[in-house]
CSV table of C-alpha atoms and ligand atoms in Angstrom, one decimal:
chain,number,residue,atom,x,y,z
A,27,MET,CA,0.0,0.0,0.0
A,28,MET,CA,1.1,3.5,-0.7
A,29,ARG,CA,1.6,5.7,2.3
A,30,THR,CA,-0.6,8.4,0.8
A,31,ASP,CA,-3.4,5.8,1.0
A,32,SER,CA,-2.9,5.1,4.7
A,33,VAL,CA,-6.0,5.5,6.9
A,34,PHE,CA,-4.4,8.4,8.7
A,35,LEU,CA,-3.6,10.5,5.6
A,36,LYS,CA,-7.0,9.6,4.0
A,37,ALA,CA,-8.7,10.8,7.2
A,38,CYS,CA,-6.7,14.1,7.0
A,39,ARG,CA,-8.2,14.5,3.5
A,40,ARG,CA,-11.7,13.5,4.7
A,41,GLU,CA,-11.7,10.5,2.5
A,42,PRO,CA,-13.7,7.4,3.7
A,43,VAL,CA,-11.6,4.8,5.7
A,44,PRO,CA,-12.3,1.2,6.8
A,45,TYR,CA,-11.6,2.1,10.4
A,46,THR,CA,-10.8,5.3,12.4
A,47,PRO,CA,-7.1,6.1,12.6
A,48,VAL,CA,-5.6,6.8,16.0
A,49,TRP,CA,-2.4,8.1,17.4
A,50,ILE,CA,-1.6,9.5,20.8
A,51,MET,CA,-0.1,12.9,21.5
A,52,ARG,CA,3.2,12.4,23.4
A,53,GLN,CA,3.1,8.8,22.5
A,54,ALA,CA,6.8,8.4,23.0
A,55,GLY,CA,7.3,9.5,26.6
A,56,ARG,CA,7.8,8.8,30.3
A,57,TYR,CA,4.8,6.5,30.7
A,58,MET,CA,6.8,4.0,28.6
A,59,LYS,CA,9.3,1.8,30.3
A,60,SER,CA,11.6,1.5,27.3
A,61,TYR,CA,11.6,5.4,27.1
A,62,ARG,CA,12.5,5.7,30.8
A,63,ASP,CA,15.3,3.2,30.3
A,64,ILE,CA,16.9,5.3,27.6
A,65,ARG,CA,16.3,8.5,29.6
A,66,SER,CA,18.1,7.0,32.6
A,67,LYS,CA,21.3,7.1,30.4
A,68,VAL,CA,21.0,10.4,28.5
A,69,SER,CA,19.5,13.8,29.1
A,70,PHE,CA,16.3,14.9,27.3
A,71,MET,CA,18.3,17.3,25.1
A,72,GLU,CA,20.8,14.6,24.1
A,73,LEU,CA,17.9,12.3,23.2
A,74,CYS,CA,16.4,15.0,20.9
A,75,LYS,CA,19.7,15.8,19.3
A,76,ASN,CA,20.9,12.2,18.7
A,77,LYS,CA,19.2,11.0,15.5
A,78,GLU,CA,19.8,7.3,16.4
A,79,LEU,CA,18.1,7.6,19.8
A,80,ALA,CA,15.4,10.0,18.6
A,81,SER,CA,14.4,7.7,15.8
A,82,GLU,CA,14.6,4.7,18.1
A,83,VAL,CA,12.0,6.1,20.6
A,84,THR,CA,9.8,7.3,17.7
A,85,VAL,CA,9.7,4.0,15.9
A,86,ARG,CA,9.4,1.9,19.1
A,87,ALA,CA,6.4,3.8,20.5
A,88,ALA,CA,4.6,3.6,17.2
A,89,GLU,CA,5.2,-0.1,16.8
A,90,GLN,CA,4.4,-1.0,20.4
A,91,LEU,CA,1.1,0.9,20.3
A,92,GLY,CA,0.1,-0.1,16.8
A,93,VAL,CA,-0.9,3.4,16.1
A,94,ASP,CA,-1.7,4.7,12.6
A,95,ALA,CA,1.0,7.5,12.6
A,96,ALA,CA,4.3,8.1,14.2
A,97,ILE,CA,5.4,11.6,15.4
A,98,ILE,CA,9.1,12.6,15.4
A,99,PHE,CA,10.7,12.7,18.8
A,100,SER,CA,11.6,16.3,19.4
A,101,ASP,CA,10.2,19.3,21.4
A,102,ILE,CA,8.5,22.5,20.6
A,103,LEU,CA,11.0,24.5,22.7
A,104,LEU,CA,14.2,23.5,20.9
A,105,ILE,CA,13.9,26.6,18.6
A,106,ALA,CA,14.7,28.8,21.6
A,107,GLU,CA,18.4,27.9,21.3
A,108,PRO,CA,19.0,29.2,17.8
A,109,MET,CA,17.1,32.4,19.0
A,110,GLY,CA,20.0,32.9,21.4
A,111,LEU,CA,18.2,31.8,24.5
A,112,LYS,CA,19.4,29.2,27.0
A,113,LEU,CA,17.0,26.2,27.3
A,114,GLU,CA,17.1,23.8,30.3
A,115,TYR,CA,14.9,20.8,30.8
A,116,ASP,CA,16.0,19.2,34.0
A,117,THR,CA,14.5,21.7,36.5
A,118,PRO,CA,11.9,20.9,39.1
A,119,GLN,CA,9.5,23.4,37.5
A,120,GLY,CA,9.8,21.8,34.0
A,121,PRO,CA,11.5,23.4,31.0
A,122,ALA,CA,13.1,26.8,31.6
A,123,ILE,CA,14.2,29.4,29.1
A,124,ARG,CA,16.9,31.7,30.5
A,125,GLY,CA,17.8,35.2,29.3
A,126,GLY,CA,14.1,35.7,28.4
A,127,ILE,CA,12.9,38.6,26.4
A,128,SER,CA,11.1,41.6,27.7
A,129,THR,CA,11.7,44.6,25.4
A,130,LYS,CA,11.4,45.6,21.8
A,131,GLU,CA,15.2,46.1,21.6
A,132,GLN,CA,15.7,42.5,22.7
A,133,VAL,CA,13.3,41.3,20.0
A,134,ASP,CA,15.3,43.1,17.4
A,135,ARG,CA,18.5,41.5,18.6
A,136,ILE,CA,17.1,37.9,18.3
A,137,PRO,CA,18.7,36.3,15.3
A,138,GLU,CA,16.7,35.0,12.5
A,139,VAL,CA,16.4,31.2,12.8
A,140,ARG,CA,18.0,29.4,9.9
A,141,PRO,CA,16.7,25.8,10.5
A,142,GLU,CA,19.1,24.1,8.0
A,143,GLU,CA,22.0,25.5,10.0
A,144,THR,CA,20.9,25.3,13.6
A,145,LEU,CA,18.1,22.7,13.7
A,146,ALA,CA,19.5,20.3,11.1
A,147,PHE,CA,19.5,17.5,13.7
A,148,VAL,CA,15.7,17.4,13.5
A,149,ALA,CA,15.9,16.9,9.7
A,150,ASP,CA,18.5,14.2,10.3
A,151,ALA,CA,16.2,12.5,12.8
A,152,VAL,CA,13.2,12.7,10.4
A,153,ARG,CA,15.2,11.2,7.6
A,154,LEU,CA,16.6,8.3,9.6
A,155,THR,CA,13.1,7.7,11.2
A,156,ARG,CA,11.5,7.7,7.8
A,157,ALA,CA,14.0,5.1,6.6
A,158,ARG,CA,13.3,2.9,9.7
A,159,LEU,CA,9.6,3.1,9.8
A,160,LYS,CA,7.3,0.7,8.0
A,161,PRO,CA,6.9,2.2,4.5
A,162,ASP,CA,3.2,2.6,4.9
A,163,LEU,CA,3.3,4.3,8.3
A,164,PRO,CA,3.0,8.1,8.1
A,165,LEU,CA,5.4,10.3,10.1
A,166,ILE,CA,4.2,13.6,11.6
A,167,GLY,CA,6.6,16.5,11.9
A,168,PHE,CA,5.7,19.4,14.3
A,169,CYS,CA,6.4,22.7,15.9
A,170,GLY,CA,4.9,25.1,18.5
A,171,ALA,CA,2.5,27.8,17.3
A,172,PRO,CA,3.8,31.3,17.3
A,173,PHE,CA,1.6,32.4,20.3
A,174,THR,CA,2.5,29.4,22.5
A,175,LEU,CA,6.2,29.8,21.8
A,176,GLY,CA,6.1,33.5,22.2
A,177,ALA,CA,4.4,33.1,25.6
A,178,TYR,CA,7.0,30.5,26.6
A,179,LEU,CA,9.9,32.9,25.6
A,180,ILE,CA,8.4,35.8,27.5
A,181,GLU,CA,7.4,33.8,30.7
A,182,GLY,CA,10.7,31.9,30.6
A,183,GLY,CA,8.9,28.7,31.2
A,184,GLY,CA,5.4,27.3,31.9
A,185,SER,CA,2.8,29.5,33.5
A,186,LYS,CA,-0.7,29.5,34.9
A,187,GLN,CA,-1.8,33.1,34.4
A,188,PHE,CA,0.6,34.3,31.6
A,189,VAL,CA,0.8,37.6,33.4
A,190,ARG,CA,3.9,38.8,31.7
A,191,THR,CA,2.7,37.8,28.2
A,192,LYS,CA,-0.6,39.5,28.6
A,193,GLN,CA,1.1,42.6,30.0
A,194,TRP,CA,3.5,42.7,27.0
A,195,ILE,CA,0.7,42.3,24.5
A,196,LYS,CA,-1.2,45.3,26.0
A,197,ASP,CA,1.9,47.5,26.6
A,198,ASP,CA,3.8,47.0,23.4
A,199,ALA,CA,1.7,45.3,20.7
A,200,GLY,CA,4.3,46.4,18.1
A,201,ALA,CA,7.0,44.5,19.8
A,202,TRP,CA,4.7,41.5,20.3
A,203,HIS,CA,3.9,41.4,16.6
A,204,ALA,CA,7.5,41.8,15.7
A,205,LEU,CA,8.4,38.8,17.9
A,206,MET,CA,5.5,36.8,16.2
A,207,GLU,CA,6.7,37.7,12.7
A,208,LYS,CA,10.2,36.6,13.5
A,209,LEU,CA,8.9,33.3,14.9
A,210,VAL,CA,6.7,32.7,11.9
A,211,ARG,CA,9.7,33.1,9.5
A,212,GLY,CA,11.7,30.6,11.5
A,213,LEU,CA,8.9,28.1,12.0
A,214,ALA,CA,7.9,28.2,8.4
A,215,GLY,CA,11.4,27.2,7.3
A,216,TYR,CA,11.6,24.6,10.1
A,217,LEU,CA,8.3,22.9,9.0
A,218,LYS,CA,9.3,23.0,5.4
A,219,MET,CA,12.6,21.4,6.3
A,220,GLN,CA,10.8,18.6,8.1
A,221,VAL,CA,8.6,18.0,5.0
A,222,ALA,CA,11.7,17.9,2.8
A,223,ALA,CA,13.2,15.4,5.1
A,224,GLY,CA,10.2,13.1,4.9
A,225,ALA,CA,7.4,14.3,7.2
A,226,ASP,CA,4.0,13.2,5.8
A,227,ALA,CA,1.9,15.6,7.8
A,228,LEU,CA,2.6,18.4,10.3
A,229,GLN,CA,1.1,19.4,13.6
A,230,ILE,CA,1.2,22.9,15.1
A,231,PHE,CA,0.8,22.9,18.9
A,232,ASP,CA,-1.0,25.9,20.3
A,233,SER,CA,-1.1,24.4,23.8
A,234,TRP,CA,-1.5,27.7,25.6
A,235,ALA,CA,-4.0,29.5,23.3
A,236,GLY,CA,-6.7,28.8,25.8
A,237,CYS,CA,-5.4,31.4,28.2
A,238,LEU,CA,-6.6,34.1,25.7
A,239,SER,CA,-10.0,35.6,25.4
A,240,PRO,CA,-11.6,35.2,22.0
A,241,GLN,CA,-10.8,38.9,21.2
A,242,GLU,CA,-7.2,38.4,22.3
A,243,TYR,CA,-6.9,35.2,20.3
A,244,ARG,CA,-8.2,37.0,17.2
A,245,ASP,CA,-5.9,40.0,17.6
A,246,TYR,CA,-2.6,38.6,18.9
A,247,ALA,CA,-2.5,34.9,17.9
A,248,LEU,CA,-4.7,34.0,14.9
A,249,PRO,CA,-3.0,36.2,12.3
A,250,HIS,CA,0.4,34.7,13.1
A,251,SER,CA,-0.9,31.1,13.0
A,252,GLN,CA,-2.6,32.0,9.7
A,253,ALA,CA,0.7,33.4,8.3
A,254,LEU,CA,2.6,30.3,9.3
A,255,ILE,CA,0.1,27.9,7.7
A,256,ARG,CA,0.0,30.0,4.5
A,257,ALA,CA,3.8,30.1,4.4
A,258,VAL,CA,4.1,26.3,4.7
A,259,GLY,CA,1.7,25.7,1.9
A,260,ASN,CA,-0.4,22.6,1.2
A,261,LYS,CA,2.2,20.0,0.3
A,262,VAL,CA,1.2,17.9,3.3
A,263,PRO,CA,-1.9,18.0,5.6
A,264,ILE,CA,-1.5,20.4,8.6
A,265,ILE,CA,-3.1,19.7,12.0
A,266,TYR,CA,-3.6,22.7,14.3
A,267,PHE,CA,-4.1,21.7,17.9
A,268,GLY,CA,-4.9,23.8,20.9
A,269,THR,CA,-6.4,23.4,24.4
A,270,GLY,CA,-9.0,25.6,25.9
A,271,THR,CA,-10.1,26.7,22.5
A,272,ALA,CA,-13.8,26.0,22.8
A,273,PRO,CA,-14.7,29.7,23.3
A,274,PHE,CA,-13.1,30.7,20.0
A,275,LEU,CA,-13.1,27.4,18.0
A,276,LYS,CA,-14.5,29.0,14.9
A,277,GLU,CA,-11.7,31.5,14.7
A,278,PHE,CA,-9.2,28.8,15.6
A,279,ALA,CA,-10.4,26.7,12.7
A,280,SER,CA,-10.1,29.7,10.4
A,281,ALA,CA,-6.3,29.7,10.7
A,282,GLY,CA,-6.3,27.5,7.6
A,283,ALA,CA,-5.3,24.0,8.8
A,284,ASP,CA,-6.8,20.9,7.3
A,285,VAL,CA,-7.4,19.2,10.6
A,286,ILE,CA,-8.4,20.8,13.9
A,287,GLY,CA,-7.2,19.2,17.2
A,288,VAL,CA,-9.6,19.7,20.0
A,289,ASP,CA,-9.3,19.0,23.8
A,290,SER,CA,-11.9,17.2,26.0
A,291,GLN,CA,-13.7,20.4,27.2
A,292,ILE,CA,-16.1,20.3,24.3
A,293,GLY,CA,-18.0,17.4,22.7
A,294,LEU,CA,-16.6,16.1,19.5
A,295,ASN,CA,-19.9,16.7,17.7
A,296,ALA,CA,-20.3,20.2,19.1
A,297,ALA,CA,-16.8,21.0,18.0
A,298,TRP,CA,-17.3,19.6,14.5
A,299,ASP,CA,-20.5,21.6,14.2
A,300,ILE,CA,-18.5,24.8,14.9
A,301,ILE,CA,-15.5,23.8,12.7
A,302,GLY,CA,-17.8,22.8,9.8
A,303,PRO,CA,-17.8,19.8,7.6
A,304,GLN,CA,-15.0,21.1,5.3
A,305,LYS,CA,-12.4,20.3,8.0
A,306,ALA,CA,-11.2,17.1,9.5
A,307,ILE,CA,-11.1,16.8,13.3
A,308,GLN,CA,-8.7,15.2,15.8
A,309,GLY,CA,-9.5,14.2,19.3
A,310,ASN,CA,-10.7,14.2,22.0
A,311,LEU,CA,-10.6,11.6,24.7
A,312,ASP,CA,-9.8,12.9,28.2
A,313,PRO,CA,-6.2,11.7,29.0
A,314,GLN,CA,-7.4,10.9,32.5
A,315,ILE,CA,-9.6,8.1,31.2
A,316,LEU,CA,-6.5,6.0,30.5
A,317,PHE,CA,-6.1,5.6,34.3
A,318,SER,CA,-9.3,3.5,34.4
A,319,THR,CA,-10.1,0.0,33.1
A,320,PRO,CA,-10.2,-1.2,29.5
A,321,GLU,CA,-14.0,-1.6,30.0
A,322,LEU,CA,-14.4,2.1,30.9
A,323,ILE,CA,-12.1,3.2,28.2
A,324,GLU,CA,-14.2,1.2,25.7
A,325,GLN,CA,-17.4,3.1,26.9
A,326,GLU,CA,-15.7,6.5,26.5
A,327,VAL,CA,-14.3,5.6,23.1
A,328,LYS,CA,-17.7,4.5,22.0
A,329,LYS,CA,-19.2,7.8,23.0
A,330,ILE,CA,-16.7,9.7,20.8
A,331,LEU,CA,-17.1,7.4,17.8
A,332,ASP,CA,-20.8,7.7,18.1
A,333,GLN,CA,-20.4,11.5,17.9
A,334,ALA,CA,-18.2,11.2,14.9
A,335,ASP,CA,-21.0,9.0,13.5
A,336,GLY,CA,-18.8,7.5,10.7
A,337,ARG,CA,-18.3,10.9,9.0
A,338,PRO,CA,-15.1,10.9,7.0
A,339,GLY,CA,-12.3,13.0,8.6
A,340,HIS,CA,-12.1,11.9,12.2
A,341,ILE,CA,-8.7,11.0,13.6
A,342,PHE,CA,-8.9,9.6,17.1
A,343,ASN,CA,-6.5,11.0,19.7
A,344,LEU,CA,-6.5,12.3,23.3
A,345,GLY,CA,-7.7,15.8,24.1
A,346,HIS,CA,-4.1,16.6,25.3
A,347,GLY,CA,-0.8,14.7,25.8
A,348,ILE,CA,-0.8,11.3,27.5
A,349,LEU,CA,0.1,11.7,31.2
A,350,PRO,CA,3.4,10.4,32.5
A,351,ALA,CA,1.8,8.0,35.1
A,352,THR,CA,-0.5,6.3,32.5
A,353,PRO,CA,-0.4,2.5,32.6
A,354,GLU,CA,1.3,1.5,29.5
A,355,GLU,CA,-1.1,-1.3,28.7
A,356,ASN,CA,-4.0,1.1,28.7
A,357,ALA,CA,-2.5,3.1,25.9
A,358,SER,CA,-2.2,-0.1,23.8
A,359,ALA,CA,-5.7,-1.0,24.8
A,360,LEU,CA,-7.0,2.3,23.6
A,361,VAL,CA,-5.6,1.7,20.1
A,362,GLU,CA,-7.0,-1.8,19.9
A,363,ILE,CA,-10.4,-0.5,21.1
A,364,VAL,CA,-10.6,2.4,18.6
A,365,HIS,CA,-9.7,0.0,15.7
A,366,ARG,CA,-12.2,-2.7,16.7
A,367,LEU,CA,-15.2,-0.5,17.5
A,368,SER,CA,-14.8,1.8,14.4
A,369,ARG,CA,-14.5,-1.3,12.1
A,370,THR,CA,-17.7,-2.7,13.6
A,371,ALA,CA,-19.4,0.7,13.3
A,372,SER,CA,-18.7,0.9,9.6
A,373,GLY,CA,-19.8,-2.7,9.1
A,374,LYS,CA,-16.4,-3.8,7.7
B,1,CP3,O1,5.8,11.5,21.2
B,1,CP3,C1,5.6,12.7,20.9
B,1,CP3,O2,4.5,13.2,21.0
B,1,CP3,C2,6.7,13.5,20.3
B,1,CP3,C3,7.5,14.3,21.2
B,1,CP3,C4,7.0,15.6,21.9
B,1,CP3,C5,7.6,16.0,23.1
B,1,CP3,N1,7.1,17.2,23.4
B,1,CP3,C6,8.5,15.2,23.9
B,1,CP3,C7,8.8,15.6,25.3
B,1,CP3,C8,6.1,16.5,21.5
B,1,CP3,C9,5.1,16.5,20.3
B,1,CP3,C10,6.1,17.6,22.4
B,1,CP3,C11,5.4,18.9,22.3
B,1,CP3,C12,5.4,19.8,23.4
B,1,CP3,N2,6.5,20.1,24.2
B,1,CP3,C13,4.3,20.6,23.8
B,1,CP3,C14,3.0,20.7,23.2
B,1,CP3,C15,2.1,19.5,23.6
B,1,CP3,C16,1.5,19.7,24.9
B,1,CP3,O3,1.6,18.8,25.7
B,1,CP3,O4,0.8,20.7,25.1
B,1,CP3,C17,4.8,21.4,24.9
B,1,CP3,C18,4.0,22.5,25.7
B,1,CP3,C19,6.1,21.1,25.1
B,1,CP3,C20,7.0,21.7,26.2
B,1,CP3,C21,7.5,20.8,27.1
B,1,CP3,N3,8.5,19.8,26.9
B,1,CP3,C22,7.1,20.6,28.5
B,1,CP3,C23,6.1,21.4,29.2
B,1,CP3,C24,7.9,19.5,29.0
B,1,CP3,C25,8.0,19.0,30.4
B,1,CP3,C26,6.8,18.5,31.0
B,1,CP3,C27,6.1,17.4,30.2
B,1,CP3,O5,5.0,17.6,29.7
B,1,CP3,O6,6.7,16.3,30.0
B,1,CP3,C28,8.7,19.0,28.0
B,1,CP3,C29,9.6,17.9,28.0
B,1,CP3,C30,9.3,16.7,27.1
B,1,CP3,N4,9.0,16.8,25.8
B,1,CP3,C31,9.2,15.3,27.5
B,1,CP3,C32,9.0,14.6,26.4
B,1,CP3,C33,8.9,13.1,26.2
B,1,CP3,C34,9.6,14.8,28.9
B,1,CP3,C35,11.0,14.9,29.1
B,1,CP3,C36,11.6,13.8,30.0
B,1,CP3,O7,11.9,12.8,29.5
B,1,CP3,O8,11.8,14.1,31.2
């Protein structure tokens, strides 16, 4: 079978499929023993920058789970380094970005990101992973959305209230937009590089978009996601994922992506009504459900499949990344359940 005819890529294009494709956000990660074993020997950053190891964890997670797509092992924050900022992962508070930015002058001094020069290790990992994966299994490349990355750079790490970011946006919208435009240029090249190296689809993670009001999203985030998606073009399907996006899902869907990733705070059918039938949808099982039993997981999967109602263009996934304490066997059970129930539903 040709990879372009895989259930995952067909669903991205809203073509009919014999069963619902499924993959899991953060499918290669700490909930997996084989991942923890590798991480006990190397730092997270080394893992990302070593193509052998990055491709090993990518391929292993996809094969162990039996998912319909692999996602390259990397991280949305790696782009901070070529922007001249210091990135640290092994802090108790999670990833930290030192030397953060706070003024217009600093934005102007941030170098333009030239991904072929400074993020070539990601292209190398994509190429090697593509060569090692089963030929018919699609590989997803990814990056952070301009807003989410901008917020990360300004906060210097994760945040609950995004006080500094929101202050910045209000006090100096010009500097904010300049930062966004610089990010968009770097990210567009970064995504195109991943496609040239063999990525079959792309996902843009706007994980923090939900901290914005609909008006703020429209004014300060949407135009830049739109510019990024336009700049990348339509060579491969683009998935645009966010959390907390229910209050402005229509605007979110207008960014131009082919597939919209939704979290668990809105029903899949309600989300699809808002997004409209011209787009595919990805989601949206609550990651917490994977802490229960296979019987309960099956009930919840069925609810989501019932809402999708056999419409072409549904890619099953969690509403957010899989949690580190998830029992490994429940992740595999999820994949088996989605395949089995969706096959029965379509009578095949
Ligand atoms: O398997 C995959 O999905 C591919 C790899 C992947 C990672 N991060 C690996 C990772 C992907 C797609 C990401 C995206 C990412 N990174 C996002 C967007 C998705 C989301 O969950 O909202 C964000 C916000 C980040 C930033 C980031 N990286 C955080 C907040 C953390 C620490 C806390 C956490 O969630 O794990 C990381 C580190 C990180 N990135 C780990 C992994 C497997 C854990 C590192 C470890 O091994 O200790």
